[in-house]
XYZ file of C-alpha atoms in Angstrom:
377
model
C -12.085 38.858 5.708
C -9.539 36.224 4.749
C -10.348 33.202 2.651
C -11.348 29.966 4.356
C -8.512 27.542 5.030
C -9.245 24.024 3.821
C -7.435 21.111 5.431
C -7.707 17.815 3.571
C -7.572 14.735 5.783
C -6.525 12.243 3.141
C -6.537 9.176 5.385
C -10.109 9.874 6.471
C -11.241 10.520 2.905
C -9.585 7.314 1.717
C -11.257 5.446 4.574
C -14.616 6.806 3.427
C -13.878 5.774 -0.162
C -12.894 2.295 1.006
C -16.127 2.009 2.988
C -18.157 2.892 -0.097
C -16.259 0.225 -2.027
C -16.775 -2.396 0.676
C -20.486 -1.608 0.878
C -20.740 -1.878 -2.894
C -19.016 -5.271 -2.844
C -21.230 -6.500 -0.002
C -24.373 -5.299 -1.740
C -23.332 -6.916 -5.014
C -22.696 -10.198 -3.195
C -26.109 -10.059 -1.507
C -27.717 -9.245 -4.844
C -25.995 -12.213 -6.485
C -27.207 -14.555 -3.753
C -30.759 -13.255 -4.067
C -30.574 -13.697 -7.831
C -29.373 -17.293 -7.417
C -32.197 -18.043 -4.986
C -34.777 -16.525 -7.328
C -33.381 -18.469 -10.284
C -33.626 -21.685 -8.277
C -37.282 -20.955 -7.551
C -37.884 -20.212 -11.226
C -36.605 -23.658 -12.189
C -39.674 -25.284 -10.707
C -39.248 -25.065 -6.961
C -42.225 -22.704 -6.774
C -45.105 -22.461 -9.195
C -48.530 -20.836 -9.173
C -50.034 -17.350 -9.118
C -48.171 -16.376 -5.965
C -44.856 -17.214 -7.595
C -45.691 -15.170 -10.681
C -46.429 -12.103 -8.561
C -43.250 -12.671 -6.541
C -41.029 -13.000 -9.614
C -42.613 -9.912 -11.165
C -41.941 -7.933 -7.979
C -38.328 -9.126 -7.862
C -37.676 -8.423 -11.555
C -39.403 -5.058 -11.716
C -38.497 -3.531 -8.361
C -36.252 -5.372 -5.911
C -33.358 -6.540 -8.098
C -33.147 -3.279 -10.116
C -33.134 -1.303 -6.852
C -30.309 -3.462 -5.511
C -28.341 -2.892 -8.714
C -28.914 0.855 -8.493
C -27.668 0.854 -4.914
C -24.489 -0.991 -5.918
C -23.916 1.457 -8.764
C -24.490 4.435 -6.457
C -22.001 3.107 -3.902
C -19.394 2.471 -6.598
C -19.940 5.971 -7.958
C -19.616 7.406 -4.444
C -16.259 5.695 -4.086
C -15.038 7.044 -7.427
C -16.225 10.580 -6.638
C -14.575 10.541 -3.203
C -11.277 9.442 -4.709
C -11.613 12.061 -7.423
C -12.040 14.682 -4.688
C -8.829 13.411 -3.059
C -7.019 13.614 -6.386
C -8.257 17.140 -7.176
C -7.276 18.491 -3.754
C -3.864 16.817 -3.943
C -3.288 18.315 -7.382
C -4.312 21.756 -6.118
C -1.984 21.472 -3.117
C 0.862 20.361 -5.350
C 0.374 23.312 -7.703
C 0.042 25.759 -4.811
C 3.247 24.475 -3.211
C 5.299 24.606 -6.400
C 6.389 28.293 -6.102
C 7.789 27.645 -2.627
C 10.098 24.833 -3.656
C 13.641 25.981 -4.447
C 12.520 29.612 -4.924
C 9.513 31.089 -6.650
C 11.492 32.386 -9.602
C 12.832 29.001 -10.639
C 11.239 27.546 -13.743
C 9.065 24.520 -12.986
C 10.015 22.525 -16.053
C 13.700 23.174 -15.504
C 13.333 21.860 -11.990
C 11.513 18.777 -13.212
C 14.221 18.129 -15.788
C 16.784 18.281 -13.018
C 14.576 16.396 -10.542
C 17.138 13.654 -10.150
C 19.592 16.019 -8.478
C 20.279 15.111 -4.856
C 17.932 17.683 -3.352
C 15.551 17.198 -0.427
C 12.956 19.430 -2.094
C 11.636 16.728 -4.440
C 9.226 18.404 -6.888
C 6.854 15.417 -6.962
C 5.887 15.203 -3.303
C 2.378 16.290 -2.301
C 2.642 16.142 1.489
C 5.097 16.527 4.339
C 6.951 13.207 4.236
C 7.574 13.153 7.985
C 3.797 12.878 8.482
C 3.920 9.423 6.897
C 5.829 8.173 9.932
C 3.728 9.844 12.612
C 1.893 7.811 15.237
C -1.442 8.883 13.787
C -0.645 7.925 10.209
C 1.035 4.609 11.037
C -1.771 3.741 13.435
C -4.289 4.173 10.616
C -2.688 1.207 8.841
C -3.584 -1.337 11.516
C -6.038 -3.688 9.839
C -6.422 -1.445 6.788
C -7.910 -3.041 3.668
C -7.009 -1.862 0.181
C -9.459 -2.640 -2.589
C -8.186 -5.389 -4.893
C -5.569 -6.764 -2.496
C -4.704 -10.459 -2.742
C -6.776 -10.994 -5.887
C -5.566 -12.881 -8.938
C -7.031 -10.150 -11.130
C -4.904 -7.347 -9.661
C -1.861 -9.610 -9.426
C -2.073 -10.278 -13.162
C -2.733 -6.639 -14.115
C 0.210 -5.343 -12.073
C 2.567 -7.926 -13.569
C 1.558 -6.809 -17.056
C 1.941 -3.111 -16.206
C 5.382 -3.653 -14.658
C 6.597 -4.912 -18.058
C 5.891 -1.483 -19.612
C 3.196 -2.347 -22.177
C 2.302 0.116 -24.910
C -0.642 0.990 -27.123
C -3.857 -0.959 -26.751
C -2.343 -3.297 -24.167
C -1.420 -0.350 -21.936
C -4.911 1.126 -22.266
C -6.458 -2.230 -21.431
C -4.415 -2.851 -18.294
C -4.849 0.718 -16.996
C -8.612 0.421 -17.442
C -8.498 -2.950 -15.695
C -6.642 -1.467 -12.728
C -9.090 1.456 -12.606
C -12.020 -0.960 -12.341
C -10.320 -3.138 -9.718
C -9.322 -0.154 -7.599
C -12.597 1.732 -8.038
C -10.783 4.808 -9.361
C -11.836 6.808 -12.456
C -9.740 5.723 -15.495
C -8.666 9.317 -16.185
C -7.102 9.530 -12.725
C -5.314 6.196 -13.148
C -3.894 7.320 -16.507
C -2.721 10.637 -15.032
C -1.097 8.906 -12.079
C 0.583 6.399 -14.387
C 2.377 9.263 -16.124
C 3.574 10.526 -12.756
C 4.677 6.998 -11.851
C 6.849 6.904 -14.985
C 8.520 10.184 -13.988
C 9.129 8.900 -10.460
C 10.591 5.687 -11.835
C 13.020 7.665 -13.975
C 13.921 9.829 -11.003
C 14.670 6.756 -8.887
C 16.945 5.325 -11.582
C 18.758 8.644 -12.037
C 19.370 9.079 -8.312
C 20.591 5.492 -8.052
C 23.103 6.168 -10.836
C 24.284 9.343 -9.112
C 24.873 7.460 -5.890
C 26.457 4.477 -7.601
C 23.718 2.218 -6.278
C 21.655 -0.485 -7.945
C 18.099 0.225 -9.061
C 15.227 -1.005 -6.870
C 15.084 -4.795 -6.919
C 12.602 -6.408 -9.297
C 10.321 -9.089 -7.911
C 11.463 -12.679 -8.403
C 8.211 -14.201 -9.631
C 9.577 -17.735 -9.330
C 9.839 -17.366 -5.560
C 7.245 -14.671 -4.905
C 4.756 -14.768 -7.769
C 1.826 -14.132 -5.450
C 3.395 -11.095 -3.738
C 2.389 -8.679 -6.502
C -0.830 -7.011 -5.402
C -0.687 -8.620 -1.958
C -1.846 -6.923 1.230
C 1.720 -6.239 2.379
C 2.829 -4.878 -0.995
C -0.173 -2.572 -1.375
C 0.160 -1.271 2.173
C 3.765 -0.426 1.364
C 2.584 1.086 -1.917
C 0.101 3.269 -0.073
C 2.838 4.812 2.090
C 4.971 5.616 -0.958
C 1.915 6.577 -2.992
C 0.662 8.989 -0.353
C 3.986 10.830 -0.515
C 3.508 11.479 -4.225
C -0.270 11.499 -4.637
C -0.460 8.236 -6.593
C -2.435 5.030 -6.106
C -0.962 2.228 -3.940
C -0.603 0.161 -7.118
C 1.902 2.644 -8.545
C 3.617 3.129 -5.195
C 4.162 -0.624 -5.057
C 5.425 -0.889 -8.640
C 8.154 1.680 -7.958
C 9.796 -0.904 -5.676
C 8.032 -4.275 -6.025
C 9.823 -5.999 -3.128
C 8.739 -3.264 -0.711
C 6.830 -4.740 2.214
C 8.820 -7.970 2.254
C 10.715 -8.537 5.479
C 14.300 -9.157 4.447
C 16.746 -7.945 1.794
C 15.398 -7.915 -1.753
C 13.837 -11.260 -2.658
C 15.192 -12.995 0.459
C 12.316 -12.723 2.865
C 10.564 -14.130 5.879
C 6.807 -14.326 5.671
C 5.155 -12.717 8.695
C 1.396 -12.394 8.860
C -0.034 -9.188 7.421
C -1.122 -7.865 10.802
C 1.941 -8.797 12.851
C 4.451 -6.409 14.395
C 7.130 -7.544 11.956
C 4.751 -7.139 9.026
C 3.872 -3.524 9.817
C 7.481 -2.696 10.618
C 8.580 -4.093 7.253
C 6.118 -1.869 5.405
C 7.218 1.409 6.968
C 10.914 0.486 7.189
C 11.015 -0.352 3.477
C 9.014 2.732 2.495
C 11.226 5.074 4.504
C 14.390 3.535 3.091
C 13.127 3.646 -0.486
C 12.043 7.285 -0.291
C 15.384 8.289 1.217
C 17.642 6.274 -1.075
C 15.807 6.807 -4.365
C 14.039 10.167 -3.983
C 16.142 11.981 -1.364
C 13.222 12.591 0.979
C 12.177 11.447 4.415
C 13.969 10.041 7.456
C 15.454 6.938 5.862
C 15.513 3.540 7.538
C 15.723 5.168 10.964
C 12.085 6.115 10.444
C 11.312 6.558 14.131
C 14.401 8.682 14.749
C 15.370 6.559 17.746
C 18.738 5.190 16.644
C 20.916 8.262 16.925
C 23.235 9.223 14.096
C 23.341 5.837 12.380
C 23.391 5.855 8.570
C 19.746 6.271 7.437
C 20.537 4.668 4.065
C 21.567 1.366 5.692
C 18.733 -1.204 5.862
C 20.126 -2.635 9.107
C 19.362 0.686 10.795
C 15.909 1.117 12.323
C 15.253 -2.571 12.862
C 15.434 -2.666 16.648
C 13.430 0.484 17.271
C 10.866 -0.497 14.627
C 10.180 -3.986 15.950
C 9.933 -2.622 19.494
C 7.564 0.180 18.426
C 5.143 -2.116 16.607
C 5.216 -4.805 19.280
C 4.348 -2.240 21.951
C 1.724 -0.627 19.714
C -0.070 -3.850 18.838
C 0.463 -5.801 22.033
C 0.928 -3.538 25.067
C 2.510 -5.387 27.967
C 4.402 -7.961 25.913
C 7.994 -8.490 27.053
C 9.438 -6.058 24.532
C 13.093 -6.628 25.416
C 12.710 -10.218 24.299
C 10.698 -9.104 21.272
C 13.532 -6.755 20.381
C 16.095 -9.545 20.528
C 13.922 -11.854 18.444
C 13.373 -9.129 15.841
C 17.097 -8.446 15.681
C 17.784 -12.144 15.335
C 15.229 -12.465 12.538
C 16.779 -9.655 10.501
C 20.356 -10.841 11.004
C 19.603 -14.448 10.127
C 17.601 -13.375 7.095
C 20.621 -11.417 5.902
C 22.575 -14.652 6.235
C 20.214 -16.423 3.871
C 17.467 -17.969 6.014
C 14.367 -17.438 3.901
C 11.295 -18.400 5.919
C 9.793 -17.867 9.310
C 9.708 -21.660 9.689
C 13.494 -21.828 9.304
C 13.839 -19.165 11.978
C 11.440 -21.035 14.220
C 13.585 -24.169 13.902
C 16.592 -22.218 15.154
C 14.900 -20.122 17.807
C 15.564 -22.569 20.649
C 19.333 -22.378 20.176
C 19.162 -18.595 20.156
C 17.105 -17.990 23.275
C 18.275 -20.798 25.553
C 16.497 -20.773 28.911
C 14.119 -18.010 27.835
C 12.543 -20.234 25.163
C 9.011 -20.272 26.576
C 8.900 -16.482 26.960
C 10.231 -15.965 23.474
C 7.869 -18.522 21.989
C 4.973 -16.332 23.158
C 6.601 -13.207 21.753
C 7.510 -15.034 18.539
C 3.816 -15.728 17.965
C 3.113 -12.006 18.475
C 5.810 -10.779 16.112
C 4.859 -13.146 13.316
């Protein structure tokens, strides 16, 4: 009898891990509120024999039990993510002999990983699956632990500057705690991130292109570790089996809508916001790692150049508008999305600037487009 076939559903496992983390956070918050209330009572709001018995019960049983529950939930999250990591590693090792021929030496292939070759040795899953309806749909409303926090923002900025020694150990441990991932896994994935970064630079040199754009902290200091950036980082990270933090750091402007540091600011859960995440991820993977469909990530724009960021805009905005808001006038949405991208290329930097100009663009259809504009942004 043949061996059992195991299929790992990474999105579902990550969702379970995220739930454990959310429950742990909620429980810790409840525990803190209970502790504050008890402390207030201790300060004289309640005295007598009944209070003594109550405080003893809280100190000896209730509060310790709440703390144990929080710890158990945090541990459950770490274990679930460790399971994901172990299975991904096993799949990567099992797939290695089938990439570029079983007889080829693995280390030789890794040394030559920058060669323009669709069989990238670092991928852990079929890249086309990242742009499937099922996978993209799983991102609607997704929360990533640590997003939009000053703590993760600071840690990622430090890590992007390539610290060494004790400082590197400190920031990796900090990220592990914030993300709820075992430190050993974060350290292992950091080493893979470094290899991927070198591969991206080497491929850029081969193609005569610039390296991925660094984040302009003067204009976008709060973008590091943001919801949009980490969602983008998850797409890239899932291709390589690394945390969204490392996926984001490979291309820090990924998830912004617009070229490089010139960006409009759509809401995180808008059609334009989701389109920007997957459009940027597809373009980055194609241009800097030679994998995936490129900017034409839906495959709906014919034979247009998949390395060109202007490709895939129309089909992407239409797809996400229809997905999020069925029945919206998508032809108008398409025109607005096209207008947004083109005017951003011309140097308009904010959605407010675009809104100021929208009346001139749409003419008599202003009221219809105003409704769609609210949907897209």
